[in-house]
Amino acid sequence: MLLRSIRSRLIALVVASVVPFTALIGVGLWNQWRTDHRAAIQRAINEARLIAGQVDDHVGNLTNLLSGLSVAVSWDLKDVDANDRLLRRVKSELPSYVANLLLFSLDGTNIGTSNEAARFFAGDRDYFRKIVAGHDHAVGPVVRSRAGNEWVVTIARPVVDAEGGLRAILAVGTRLERFQDALTLTQLPRGSVVRIVDENLVVVAHSLDGSNWISRDLSGSAAVARHFAARDLSEVVRWSDDVERITGSARAHMVPWMVSVGLPADVAFAAVMWRFGVGLLFTLVAILSAFGIAWMLSRRIVRPLRQLGHDASALAAGDLGHRTQIQADGEVGVLANSFNQMAAALQQREEDANRAADDLKQAKDMLSAVIESSPVAIVCSGLDRSIFLWNRAAERIFGYTAEEAIGQHARYMPPPAGDEEIGLIKRALNGEIVRDLYVKRMRKDGIEVDVRAAAAAMYNADGSVRGVARAYEDVTDRVRAEEQLKRIAHYDQLTGLPNRLTLQKELGRRLSGEGAPTAIALFDLDGFKDVNDTLGHSTGDQLLIEVGRRLVNVAGDRGQVCRLGGDEFIVIVPECGNPLVVGEMVERMLRQLTEPFTIGDHILHVGGSAGIAIAPNDGKNVDELIANADLALYQAKAAGRRSYRFFLPVLRAQAQARRSLDLELRRAYSENEFELYFQPQVRLADGAVVGAEALMRWRHPVAGILAPGTFIDTLAASAIAPEVSRWIVNTACSKTAHWRSQGLHLSRIAINLFPTQLSDDTLLRDLNEALRETGLPAEVLELEITENVALDFGDAAVLKKIHERGIKLAFDDFGTGYASLSYLTRFPLSRIKIDRSFIGKITDDAGDAAIVRSLIAMAHNLGLGVIAEGVETTAQAAFLLTQKCEEAQGYLYSKPLPAAEFEAYLHTHPLADAAVQPDRRVNSETKFHRRTAKPAGRRAPAG
């Protein structure tokens, strides 16, 4: 009865303590749920307002774009093409969700579009009618575009004149399937949905499966209608996918659209449910703990009374190891303490012995478990070097079982031990702890493994040595991985040659001391880009491998070949400062590179150029030495390629001068200091002006008018060359078209091409655009290329397209280059221009006269026209006329003149009649077409 009474009171106390605490937790969870619910409701409407703001920003940006364009476009029906170009250029700079830019006249006719599709009538469109009705901007409904068959919404604004009168309507279409990509939705929880509807409750954008939702009519949804009418509203709504979401809606200000954001209710309330679970778990733990404490307290009160009886019985039975568990104050506690002291005195000695035995066994078991479970091989041997322990890791690493290894001499297990193993054991026996000794061992199956070894002596209780413990960690995979990483870091993965890092280290090592001079040769392949472009990068890679192999074969033990990157290689020739020795090696390498390469089914003909620098005279550090070799390479390529050059200090000065001139040319172009001069081309038979050649001049602010010879090479290699080329073509065509409109019918305007233009895909497009904008007939335009440019280019495809366009082509400075005469039939030429170097001495030098006579006859046999450059005397003109040279150009007729002076010149000199111009292209065209009609075999680009 007493026991039950004590426990009942303790349990009642626990219940009285826990119930209020549980109620307090429940109230807190309820308040937290309400707070989280309000926060989720507010978040939904805040997200909707934020995205509605993004919609307003998007519409505002489009409206601002239309506002700016309204000033730039023209409502004149004659300016449709200009409007198209303007709108297409602006459209190319806009994001992908902008479908098109349109300009309509007041009758709905399209007078400007950014698309190349057919124009359409807009008079029946809602946005067009709203603008005509006087709205400052209008938004159309969701429709399928007529051009791209995609969902679009159109925004329009009026184009007014200076008095405010409506003259046209500008419109921009937005692709709805890409419109939502422009909105920032990444901050929403998983499962959230964003929907935008217009004033007719038609879906404009939908973040989930948008392509199937756009244009869907939701006017039948009471929830959607209620949200649209309320402007700003947030509540829990079940969406069409049967997911209950906290839905917030907000209206945009720039357009009559509503943005709705639905946050999944389970995600929004996940935090409060988690808190509820934690609170419930905590309450249960608290209740159980309280009951446990009450139970333990009751036991501590009742237990001593029972335990005293049991303890007395055990002691009477002779169990001296028995101890009472009573812990109490007063008489019971004194009695329990006396009992324990008596038993302890009798048991003390026996307990000490048992404890020592247990400790020893535990230590042995623990050590045995560690040894057997260790991934490191552990081998123990005694003073007689006989192995007595061989764990499982040793079996796995070395392949010998414990039965095979135990009892073996430590010198031979694991094999091979040799002197290294004896030394390891001796060092350990002498008291040294050996660590991190990397050695190789042989497995039972004959495979060599890399191990990291350690050894230490084992001691008896009295401090004497009883043997040696060795540990072996298998590091084979790690060593191989380190070797692989080292190779990846220091060797090119394609060719297997040392890479840039190895080159830097090797050169740095050789240049850091006071040793013998070191030479390097920097190689660059000629025509490698054409191989990649025509045959693919895999063929180019195989070519690079073969190039590296040939360079290594020539270098042998005398040099080290490294791949710098791309198609550049560097050969290091150590302890060599003799230019003759280096030059002889480089020359043999270049000869090897000119030999044909057989790559798969292709026979490739490339070549190489090289620049040589010798340290320490040509560079004190790695970067300086390579940079100077690069300058020498540049000089070799400029000299005609397939050659080598040594670095000279003057090359550095020339490079700096080129850099300075390039910067000055960029400034001159930006400040419009370039001008075009024009030199007439005259028909020798009657002195009539046939055409003109456009020649570039630089009006320098300090040096005055500069001829192209002082800057044209640097300009041709500059990054601004394409821009300057377009300016030359546009200016020359514009001037010629203007003169022809004034009645000065020039039959030809000749323009010189930069070398890089022949490989530029935009050349034909630039020519077509210039001819279209100026209205100049294509047959009036003639492009001039030099022999050496044709030799480097080698491919007539681009020139053939230009020829088919009707534009004429001429060989400039003919006779001074290295091109084969076959190039006269390979390219679709109209005429050749005999270089001034032959014309100057034709009346005095029989050799030059014979050359000119031969050139004229050869050109006529090929059906080509001939024009002589640099004619300065009447005797020269008379000689050329007797040899049936049709035209001439030179100071005898006029020096190059500015545009205004050349126009005045045309007014005072007779002009040739285009109708009676001789046409010698019949035979030439026939030969060219016959040549190009033959089946073309696979041909490697020339180097």
PDB file of N, CA, C and O in Angstrom, residues 34 41 66 77 81 97 158 184 195 219 225 228 248 251 361 392 395 452 454 457 558 612 633 641 644 747 751:
ATOM      1  N   ARG A  34      -0.649  30.193 -37.992  1.00  0.00           N
ATOM      2  CA  ARG A  34      -1.343  31.397 -38.483  1.00  0.00           C
ATOM      3  C   ARG A  34      -0.354  32.391 -39.078  1.00  0.00           C
ATOM      4  O   ARG A  34      -0.616  33.017 -40.114  1.00  0.00           O
ATOM      5  N   ILE A  41       0.460  33.799 -47.764  1.00  0.00           N
ATOM      6  CA  ILE A  41      -0.507  34.598 -48.537  1.00  0.00           C
ATOM      7  C   ILE A  41       0.152  35.876 -49.036  1.00  0.00           C
ATOM      8  O   ILE A  41       0.020  36.264 -50.206  1.00  0.00           O
ATOM      9  N   LEU A  66       9.993  51.629 -79.283  1.00  0.00           N
ATOM     10  CA  LEU A  66       9.166  52.178 -80.363  1.00  0.00           C
ATOM     11  C   LEU A  66       9.244  53.693 -80.398  1.00  0.00           C
ATOM     12  O   LEU A  66       9.230  54.309 -81.477  1.00  0.00           O
ATOM     13  N   LEU A  77       6.597  56.495 -98.588  1.00  0.00           N
ATOM     14  CA  LEU A  77       6.526  55.190 -99.239  1.00  0.00           C
ATOM     15  C   LEU A  77       7.771  54.889-100.060  1.00  0.00           C
ATOM     16  O   LEU A  77       8.056  53.728-100.372  1.00  0.00           O
ATOM     17  N   ASP A  81      12.685  50.461 -98.295  1.00  0.00           N
ATOM     18  CA  ASP A  81      13.929  49.677 -98.139  1.00  0.00           C
ATOM     19  C   ASP A  81      14.762  50.198 -96.988  1.00  0.00           C
ATOM     20  O   ASP A  81      15.346  49.420 -96.220  1.00  0.00           O
ATOM     21  N   TYR A  97      13.028  37.016 -77.682  1.00  0.00           N
ATOM     22  CA  TYR A  97      11.581  37.008 -77.548  1.00  0.00           C
ATOM     23  C   TYR A  97      10.915  38.092 -78.394  1.00  0.00           C
ATOM     24  O   TYR A  97       9.679  38.135 -78.506  1.00  0.00           O
ATOM     25  N   PRO A 158       1.959  55.401 -82.023  1.00  0.00           N
ATOM     26  CA  PRO A 158       1.875  56.242 -83.231  1.00  0.00           C
ATOM     27  C   PRO A 158       3.218  56.859 -83.591  1.00  0.00           C
ATOM     28  O   PRO A 158       4.084  57.047 -82.744  1.00  0.00           O
ATOM     29  N   THR A 184      12.036  36.729 -64.333  1.00  0.00           N
ATOM     30  CA  THR A 184      12.859  36.106 -63.282  1.00  0.00           C
ATOM     31  C   THR A 184      11.956  35.268 -62.393  1.00  0.00           C
ATOM     32  O   THR A 184      11.203  35.799 -61.581  1.00  0.00           O
ATOM     33  N   ARG A 195       1.135  32.481 -64.060  1.00  0.00           N
ATOM     34  CA  ARG A 195       0.240  32.594 -65.207  1.00  0.00           C
ATOM     35  C   ARG A 195      -0.080  34.064 -65.431  1.00  0.00           C
ATOM     36  O   ARG A 195      -0.309  34.817 -64.476  1.00  0.00           O
ATOM     37  N   SER A 219     -12.074  32.560 -69.277  1.00  0.00           N
ATOM     38  CA  SER A 219     -13.182  33.401 -68.813  1.00  0.00           C
ATOM     39  C   SER A 219     -14.243  32.579 -68.070  1.00  0.00           C
ATOM     40  O   SER A 219     -15.038  33.141 -67.309  1.00  0.00           O
ATOM     41  N   ALA A 225     -11.713  35.026 -62.865  1.00  0.00           N
ATOM     42  CA  ALA A 225     -12.497  36.261 -63.011  1.00  0.00           C
ATOM     43  C   ALA A 225     -12.495  37.060 -61.712  1.00  0.00           C
ATOM     44  O   ALA A 225     -12.407  38.300 -61.723  1.00  0.00           O
ATOM     45  N   PHE A 228      -9.145  38.807 -61.310  1.00  0.00           N
ATOM     46  CA  PHE A 228      -8.950  39.917 -62.255  1.00  0.00           C
ATOM     47  C   PHE A 228      -9.773  41.125 -61.817  1.00  0.00           C
ATOM     48  O   PHE A 228      -9.330  42.267 -61.910  1.00  0.00           O
ATOM     49  N   GLY A 248      -1.662  34.346 -55.498  1.00  0.00           N
ATOM     50  CA  GLY A 248      -1.673  35.797 -55.416  1.00  0.00           C
ATOM     51  C   GLY A 248      -1.717  36.399 -56.806  1.00  0.00           C
ATOM     52  O   GLY A 248      -1.036  35.920 -57.718  1.00  0.00           O
ATOM     53  N   ARG A 251      -2.255  43.207 -60.912  1.00  0.00           N
ATOM     54  CA  ARG A 251      -2.451  43.755 -62.263  1.00  0.00           C
ATOM     55  C   ARG A 251      -1.226  44.547 -62.683  1.00  0.00           C
ATOM     56  O   ARG A 251      -0.616  45.263 -61.880  1.00  0.00           O
ATOM     57  N   LYS A 361      43.945  -9.488 -21.810  1.00  0.00           N
ATOM     58  CA  LYS A 361      43.163 -10.134 -22.868  1.00  0.00           C
ATOM     59  C   LYS A 361      42.495  -9.092 -23.783  1.00  0.00           C
ATOM     60  O   LYS A 361      42.438  -9.237 -25.003  1.00  0.00           O
ATOM     61  N   ARG A 392      45.962 -10.053 -43.040  1.00  0.00           N
ATOM     62  CA  ARG A 392      45.188 -10.240 -44.276  1.00  0.00           C
ATOM     63  C   ARG A 392      45.585  -9.245 -45.359  1.00  0.00           C
ATOM     64  O   ARG A 392      45.565  -9.581 -46.550  1.00  0.00           O
ATOM     65  N   GLU A 395      48.454 -10.556 -47.182  1.00  0.00           N
ATOM     66  CA  GLU A 395      48.042 -11.588 -48.139  1.00  0.00           C
ATOM     67  C   GLU A 395      47.497 -10.953 -49.418  1.00  0.00           C
ATOM     68  O   GLU A 395      47.793 -11.412 -50.531  1.00  0.00           O
ATOM     69  N   ARG A 452      54.745   1.920 -49.700  1.00  0.00           N
ATOM     70  CA  ARG A 452      55.365   2.853 -48.755  1.00  0.00           C
ATOM     71  C   ARG A 452      55.602   2.087 -47.459  1.00  0.00           C
ATOM     72  O   ARG A 452      54.655   1.608 -46.827  1.00  0.00           O
ATOM     73  N   ALA A 454      57.280   1.260 -43.542  1.00  0.00           N
ATOM     74  CA  ALA A 454      57.645   1.823 -42.244  1.00  0.00           C
ATOM     75  C   ALA A 454      58.045   0.659 -41.339  1.00  0.00           C
ATOM     76  O   ALA A 454      57.601  -0.479 -41.532  1.00  0.00           O
ATOM     77  N   ALA A 457      60.904  -1.101 -33.821  1.00  0.00           N
ATOM     78  CA  ALA A 457      61.225  -2.236 -32.954  1.00  0.00           C
ATOM     79  C   ALA A 457      60.075  -2.522 -32.001  1.00  0.00           C
ATOM     80  O   ALA A 457      59.311  -1.613 -31.629  1.00  0.00           O
ATOM     81  N   ARG A 558      70.122  15.890 -80.940  1.00  0.00           N
ATOM     82  CA  ARG A 558      70.735  17.233 -80.919  1.00  0.00           C
ATOM     83  C   ARG A 558      69.772  18.310 -80.435  1.00  0.00           C
ATOM     84  O   ARG A 558      70.193  19.354 -79.939  1.00  0.00           O
ATOM     85  N   ILE A 612      64.462  32.017 -85.767  1.00  0.00           N
ATOM     86  CA  ILE A 612      65.513  31.507 -84.893  1.00  0.00           C
ATOM     87  C   ILE A 612      66.000  32.620 -83.981  1.00  0.00           C
ATOM     88  O   ILE A 612      66.225  33.755 -84.428  1.00  0.00           O
ATOM     89  N   LEU A 633      60.157  34.771 -87.093  1.00  0.00           N
ATOM     90  CA  LEU A 633      59.188  33.995 -87.869  1.00  0.00           C
ATOM     91  C   LEU A 633      58.304  34.908 -88.711  1.00  0.00           C
ATOM     92  O   LEU A 633      58.019  34.615 -89.877  1.00  0.00           O
ATOM     93  N   ARG A 641      57.491  33.002 -97.112  1.00  0.00           N
ATOM     94  CA  ARG A 641      57.192  31.727 -96.463  1.00  0.00           C
ATOM     95  C   ARG A 641      58.156  30.625 -96.911  1.00  0.00           C
ATOM     96  O   ARG A 641      58.999  30.810 -97.766  1.00  0.00           O
ATOM     97  N   TYR A 644      63.438  30.533 -93.367  1.00  0.00           N
ATOM     98  CA  TYR A 644      63.706  30.861 -91.968  1.00  0.00           C
ATOM     99  C   TYR A 644      64.507  32.145 -91.901  1.00  0.00           C
ATOM    100  O   TYR A 644      65.175  32.534 -92.862  1.00  0.00           O
ATOM    101  N   SER A 747      33.050  54.024-117.420  1.00  0.00           N
ATOM    102  CA  SER A 747      32.749  52.625-117.699  1.00  0.00           C
ATOM    103  C   SER A 747      33.329  51.681-116.661  1.00  0.00           C
ATOM    104  O   SER A 747      32.960  50.508-116.617  1.00  0.00           O
ATOM    105  N   ILE A 751      39.137  49.017-107.891  1.00  0.00           N
ATOM    106  CA  ILE A 751      39.412  49.059-106.442  1.00  0.00           C
ATOM    107  C   ILE A 751      40.385  47.940-106.113  1.00  0.00           C
ATOM    108  O   ILE A 751      40.220  46.807-106.555  1.00  0.00           O
TER     109      ILE A 751
END
